[in-house]
Short mmCIF file of C-alpha atoms in Angstrom, two decimals:
data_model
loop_
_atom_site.label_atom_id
_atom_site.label_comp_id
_atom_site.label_asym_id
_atom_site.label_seq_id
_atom_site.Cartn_x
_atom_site.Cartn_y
_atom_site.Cartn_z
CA UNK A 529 60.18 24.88 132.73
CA UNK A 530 57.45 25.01 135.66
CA UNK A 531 54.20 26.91 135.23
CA UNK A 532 51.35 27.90 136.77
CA UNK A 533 47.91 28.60 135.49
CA UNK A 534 45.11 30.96 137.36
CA UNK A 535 41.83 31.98 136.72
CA UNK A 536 43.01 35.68 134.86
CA UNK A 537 41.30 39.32 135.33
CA UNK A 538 39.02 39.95 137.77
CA UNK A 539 36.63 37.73 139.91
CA UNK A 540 33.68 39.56 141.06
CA UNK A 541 31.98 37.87 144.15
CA UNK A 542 28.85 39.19 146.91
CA UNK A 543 29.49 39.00 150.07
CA UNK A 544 28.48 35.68 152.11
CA UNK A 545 28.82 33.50 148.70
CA UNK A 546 31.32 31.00 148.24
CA UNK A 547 34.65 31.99 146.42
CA UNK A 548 36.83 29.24 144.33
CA UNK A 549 39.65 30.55 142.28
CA UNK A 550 41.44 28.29 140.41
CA UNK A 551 45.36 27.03 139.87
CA UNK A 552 47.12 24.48 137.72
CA UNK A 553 50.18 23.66 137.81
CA UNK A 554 53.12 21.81 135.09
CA UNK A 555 56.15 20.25 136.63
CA UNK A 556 58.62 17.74 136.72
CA UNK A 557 59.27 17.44 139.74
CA UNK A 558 57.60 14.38 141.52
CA UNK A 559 56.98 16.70 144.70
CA UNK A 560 56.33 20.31 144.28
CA UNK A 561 55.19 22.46 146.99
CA UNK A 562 52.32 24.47 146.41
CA UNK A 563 50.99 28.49 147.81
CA UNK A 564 49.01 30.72 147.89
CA UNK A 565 49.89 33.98 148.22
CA UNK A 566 47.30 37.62 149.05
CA UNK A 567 48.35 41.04 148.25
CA UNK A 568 45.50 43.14 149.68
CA UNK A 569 45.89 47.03 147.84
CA UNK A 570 48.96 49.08 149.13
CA UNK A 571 50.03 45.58 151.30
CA UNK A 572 53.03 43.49 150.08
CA UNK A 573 52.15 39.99 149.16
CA UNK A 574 51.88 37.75 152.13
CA UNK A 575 52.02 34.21 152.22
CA UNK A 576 47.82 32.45 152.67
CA UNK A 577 48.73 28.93 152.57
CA UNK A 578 51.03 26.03 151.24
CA UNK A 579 50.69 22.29 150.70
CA UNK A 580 53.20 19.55 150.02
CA UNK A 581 50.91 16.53 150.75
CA UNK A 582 49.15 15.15 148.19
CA UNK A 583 45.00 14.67 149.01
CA UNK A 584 45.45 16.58 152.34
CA UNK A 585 42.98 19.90 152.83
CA UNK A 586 45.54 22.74 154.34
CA UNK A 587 43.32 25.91 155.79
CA UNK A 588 44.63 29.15 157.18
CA UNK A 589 42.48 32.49 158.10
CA UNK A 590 39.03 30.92 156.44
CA UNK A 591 40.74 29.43 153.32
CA UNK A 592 41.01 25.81 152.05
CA UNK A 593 43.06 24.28 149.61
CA UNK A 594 43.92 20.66 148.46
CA UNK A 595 46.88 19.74 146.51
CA UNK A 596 45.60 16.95 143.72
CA UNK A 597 48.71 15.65 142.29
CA UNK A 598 46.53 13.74 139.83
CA UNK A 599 44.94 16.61 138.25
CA UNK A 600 47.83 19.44 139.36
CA UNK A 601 45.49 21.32 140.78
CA UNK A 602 45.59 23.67 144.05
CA UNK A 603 42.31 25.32 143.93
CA UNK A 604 41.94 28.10 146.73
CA UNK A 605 38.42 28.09 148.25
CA UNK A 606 36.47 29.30 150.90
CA UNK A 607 32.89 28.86 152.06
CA UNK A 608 31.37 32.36 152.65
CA UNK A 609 32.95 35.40 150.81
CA UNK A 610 33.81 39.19 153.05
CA UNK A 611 34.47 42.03 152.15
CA UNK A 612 37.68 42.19 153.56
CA UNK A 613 38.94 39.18 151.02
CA UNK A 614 38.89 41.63 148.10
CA UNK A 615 42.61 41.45 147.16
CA UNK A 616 45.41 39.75 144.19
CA UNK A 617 45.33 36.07 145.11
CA UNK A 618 48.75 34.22 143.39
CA UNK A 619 49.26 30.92 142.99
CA UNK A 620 53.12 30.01 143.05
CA UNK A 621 55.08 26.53 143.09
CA UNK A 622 58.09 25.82 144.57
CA UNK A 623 60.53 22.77 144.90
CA UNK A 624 61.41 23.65 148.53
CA UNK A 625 59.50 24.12 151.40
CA UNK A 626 60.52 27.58 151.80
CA UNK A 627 59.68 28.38 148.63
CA UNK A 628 63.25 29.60 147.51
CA UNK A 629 62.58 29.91 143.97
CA UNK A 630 58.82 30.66 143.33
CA UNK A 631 57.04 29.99 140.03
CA UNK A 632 54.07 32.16 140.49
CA UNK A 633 50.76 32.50 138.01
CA UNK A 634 49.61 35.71 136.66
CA UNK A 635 47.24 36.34 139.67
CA UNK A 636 43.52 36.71 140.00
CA UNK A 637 42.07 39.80 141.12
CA UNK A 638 39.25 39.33 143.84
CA UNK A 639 36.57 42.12 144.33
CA UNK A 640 33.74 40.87 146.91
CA UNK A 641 30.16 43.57 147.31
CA UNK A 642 28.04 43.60 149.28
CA UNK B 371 54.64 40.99 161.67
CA UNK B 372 57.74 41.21 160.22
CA UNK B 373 58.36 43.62 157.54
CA UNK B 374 60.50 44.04 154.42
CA UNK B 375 61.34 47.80 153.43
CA UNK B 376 61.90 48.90 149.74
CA UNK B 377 63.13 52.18 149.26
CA UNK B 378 62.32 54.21 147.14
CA UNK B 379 59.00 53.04 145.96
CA UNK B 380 59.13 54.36 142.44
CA UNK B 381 61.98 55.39 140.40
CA UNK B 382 61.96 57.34 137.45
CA UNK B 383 65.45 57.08 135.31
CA UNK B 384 66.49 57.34 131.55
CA UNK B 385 67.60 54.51 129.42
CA UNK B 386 71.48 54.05 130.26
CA UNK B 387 71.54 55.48 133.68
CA UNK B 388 72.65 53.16 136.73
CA UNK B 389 70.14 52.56 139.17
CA UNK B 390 70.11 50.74 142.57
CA UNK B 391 67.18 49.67 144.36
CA UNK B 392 67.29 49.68 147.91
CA UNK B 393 65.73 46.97 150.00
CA UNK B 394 65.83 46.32 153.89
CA UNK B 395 64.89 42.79 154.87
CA UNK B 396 63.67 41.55 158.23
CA UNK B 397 66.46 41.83 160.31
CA UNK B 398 67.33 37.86 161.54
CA UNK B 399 66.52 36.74 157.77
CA UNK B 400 69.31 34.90 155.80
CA UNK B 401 68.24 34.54 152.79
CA UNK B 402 67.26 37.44 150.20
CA UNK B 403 65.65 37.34 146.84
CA UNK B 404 64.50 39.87 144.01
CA UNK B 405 61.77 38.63 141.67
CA UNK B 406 60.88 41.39 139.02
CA UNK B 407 56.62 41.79 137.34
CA UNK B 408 56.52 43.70 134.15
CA UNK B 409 52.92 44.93 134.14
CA UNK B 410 50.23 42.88 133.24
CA UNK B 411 52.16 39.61 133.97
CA UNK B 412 53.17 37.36 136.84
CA UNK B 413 56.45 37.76 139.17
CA UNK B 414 59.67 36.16 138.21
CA UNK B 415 62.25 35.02 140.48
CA UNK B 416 65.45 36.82 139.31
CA UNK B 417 67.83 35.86 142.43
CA UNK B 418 68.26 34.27 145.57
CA UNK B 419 71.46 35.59 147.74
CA UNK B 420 72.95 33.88 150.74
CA UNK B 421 75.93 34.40 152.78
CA UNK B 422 77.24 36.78 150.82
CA UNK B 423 77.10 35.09 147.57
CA UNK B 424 74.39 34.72 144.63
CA UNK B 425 72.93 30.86 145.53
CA UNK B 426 71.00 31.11 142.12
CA UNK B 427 69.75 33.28 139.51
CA UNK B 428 67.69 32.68 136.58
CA UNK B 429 67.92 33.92 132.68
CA UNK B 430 66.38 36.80 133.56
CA UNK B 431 69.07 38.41 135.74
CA UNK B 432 71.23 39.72 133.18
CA UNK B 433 74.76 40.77 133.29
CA UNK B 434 73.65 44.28 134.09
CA UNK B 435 72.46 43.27 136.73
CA UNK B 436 74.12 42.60 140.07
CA UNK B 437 73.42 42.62 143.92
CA UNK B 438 75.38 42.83 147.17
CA UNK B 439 74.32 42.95 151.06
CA UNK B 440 77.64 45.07 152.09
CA UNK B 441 78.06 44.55 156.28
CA UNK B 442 74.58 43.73 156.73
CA UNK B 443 73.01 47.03 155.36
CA UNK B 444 70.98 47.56 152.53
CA UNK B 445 70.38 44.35 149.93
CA UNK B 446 70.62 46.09 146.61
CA UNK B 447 69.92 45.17 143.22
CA UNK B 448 71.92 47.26 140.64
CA UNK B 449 70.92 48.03 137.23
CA UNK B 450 73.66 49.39 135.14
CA UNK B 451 72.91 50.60 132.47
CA UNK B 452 69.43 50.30 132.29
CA UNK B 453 67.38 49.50 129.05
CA UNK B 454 63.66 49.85 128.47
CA UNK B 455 62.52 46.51 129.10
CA UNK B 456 63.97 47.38 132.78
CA UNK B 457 60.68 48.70 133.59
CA UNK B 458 59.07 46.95 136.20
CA UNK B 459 58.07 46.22 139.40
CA UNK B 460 60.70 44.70 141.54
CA UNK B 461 59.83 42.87 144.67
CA UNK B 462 62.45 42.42 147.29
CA UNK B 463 61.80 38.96 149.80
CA UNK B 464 63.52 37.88 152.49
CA UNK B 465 63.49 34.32 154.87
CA UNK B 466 65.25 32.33 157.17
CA UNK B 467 66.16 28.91 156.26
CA UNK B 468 62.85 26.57 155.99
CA UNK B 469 60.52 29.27 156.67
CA UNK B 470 58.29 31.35 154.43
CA UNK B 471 59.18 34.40 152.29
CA UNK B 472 58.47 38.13 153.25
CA UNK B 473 57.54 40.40 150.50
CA UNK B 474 58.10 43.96 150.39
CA UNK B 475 55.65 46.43 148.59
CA UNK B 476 58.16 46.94 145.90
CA UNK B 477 59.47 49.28 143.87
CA UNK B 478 57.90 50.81 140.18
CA UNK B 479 61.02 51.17 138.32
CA UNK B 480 60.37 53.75 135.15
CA UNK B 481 63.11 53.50 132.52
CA UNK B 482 62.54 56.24 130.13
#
């Protein structure tokens, strides 16, 4: 079946630095749509971005991501790291658009200082 | 934004009891789901429910387990009876067609 793999435990960061965390992905489906999903503490899990297009940089809220169909990657990055992006960051794949049946990764636990 | 209610937040019940979690979508959403996270690993779709009827549900939702949306109340997931490996966290989602999921917080189910 599908799977997704994340960088595990916790990523420790300082403010202002750059912040990659990174997914993989196993499929078989030729097209897979690709998220990211935040769960800040005591929040519900709220969709960050998504990609379909293959080679095509999607960015919401500070955030970048490119899907790499060659490697299966979806790497969430973002140039300077706040305080305010300490949260669980999952990476989930879908086969819809609306991501109907998510296949998410264990998570990776972001903790920016100052 | 919109917001998807799970009541209660954590539930503390012995092995065999029924349980029924309680979760109250965003309110022009079609489409509801349950995914369950035991601790330490990642969330697992368990159902998707449309119209009225189960659209799909994976190995995990076993037959102990159903759910219903009766006259646009509650959605509920029911648990009965409830074994050990129950215990969980079980996130309640919600969208319309060809838009993006809304989570809820979820709710800590303790089976005991």
């Amino acid at each position: 079946g599908d799977s997704v793999t994340q960088t595990e435990g916790l990523v420790t960061l300082t403010e202002g630095l750059p912040v990659m965390l990174n997914c993989t992905y196993q499929t078989i489906y030729s097209n897979p749509f690709l998220f990211w999903y935040v769960q800040h503490l005591n929040e519900s899990p709220r969709l960050l971005l998504k990609s379909f297009t293959d080679n095509k940089r999607t960015e919401h809220q500070g955030f970048h991501a490119t899907l790499h169909k060659s490697s299966s990657s979806f790497h969430l990055q973002k140039s300077s790291a706040q305080l305010s992006d300490s949260a669980l960051y999952y990476c989930a794949l879908s086969v819809d658009s609306a991501g109907n049946k998510l296949t998410f990764g264990i998570g990776t636990r972001v903790l920016v200082r100052p | 934004g919109p917001k998807v209610l799970q009541i209660p937040s954590h539930q503390i019940i012995d092995m065999g009891q029924m349980v029924t979690l309680n979760c109250d979508p965003v309110s022009n959403h079609l489409y509801f789901y349950w995914y369950k996270q035991i601790l330490g690993q990642q969330m697992e779709f368990l159902v998707n429910f449309y119209n009225g009827k189960v659209m799909e549900k994976s190995k995990l939702f076993k037959d102990q387990f159903s759910v219903e949306r009766p006259d646009g109340s509650y959605f509920t997931l029911k648990i009965q009876p409830t074994a050990l490996e129950d215990s969980a966290v079980y996130f309640c989602a919600s969208s319309q067609s060809n838009e993006r999921l809304f989570f809820g917080h979820g709710t800590k189910l303790s089976v005991l």
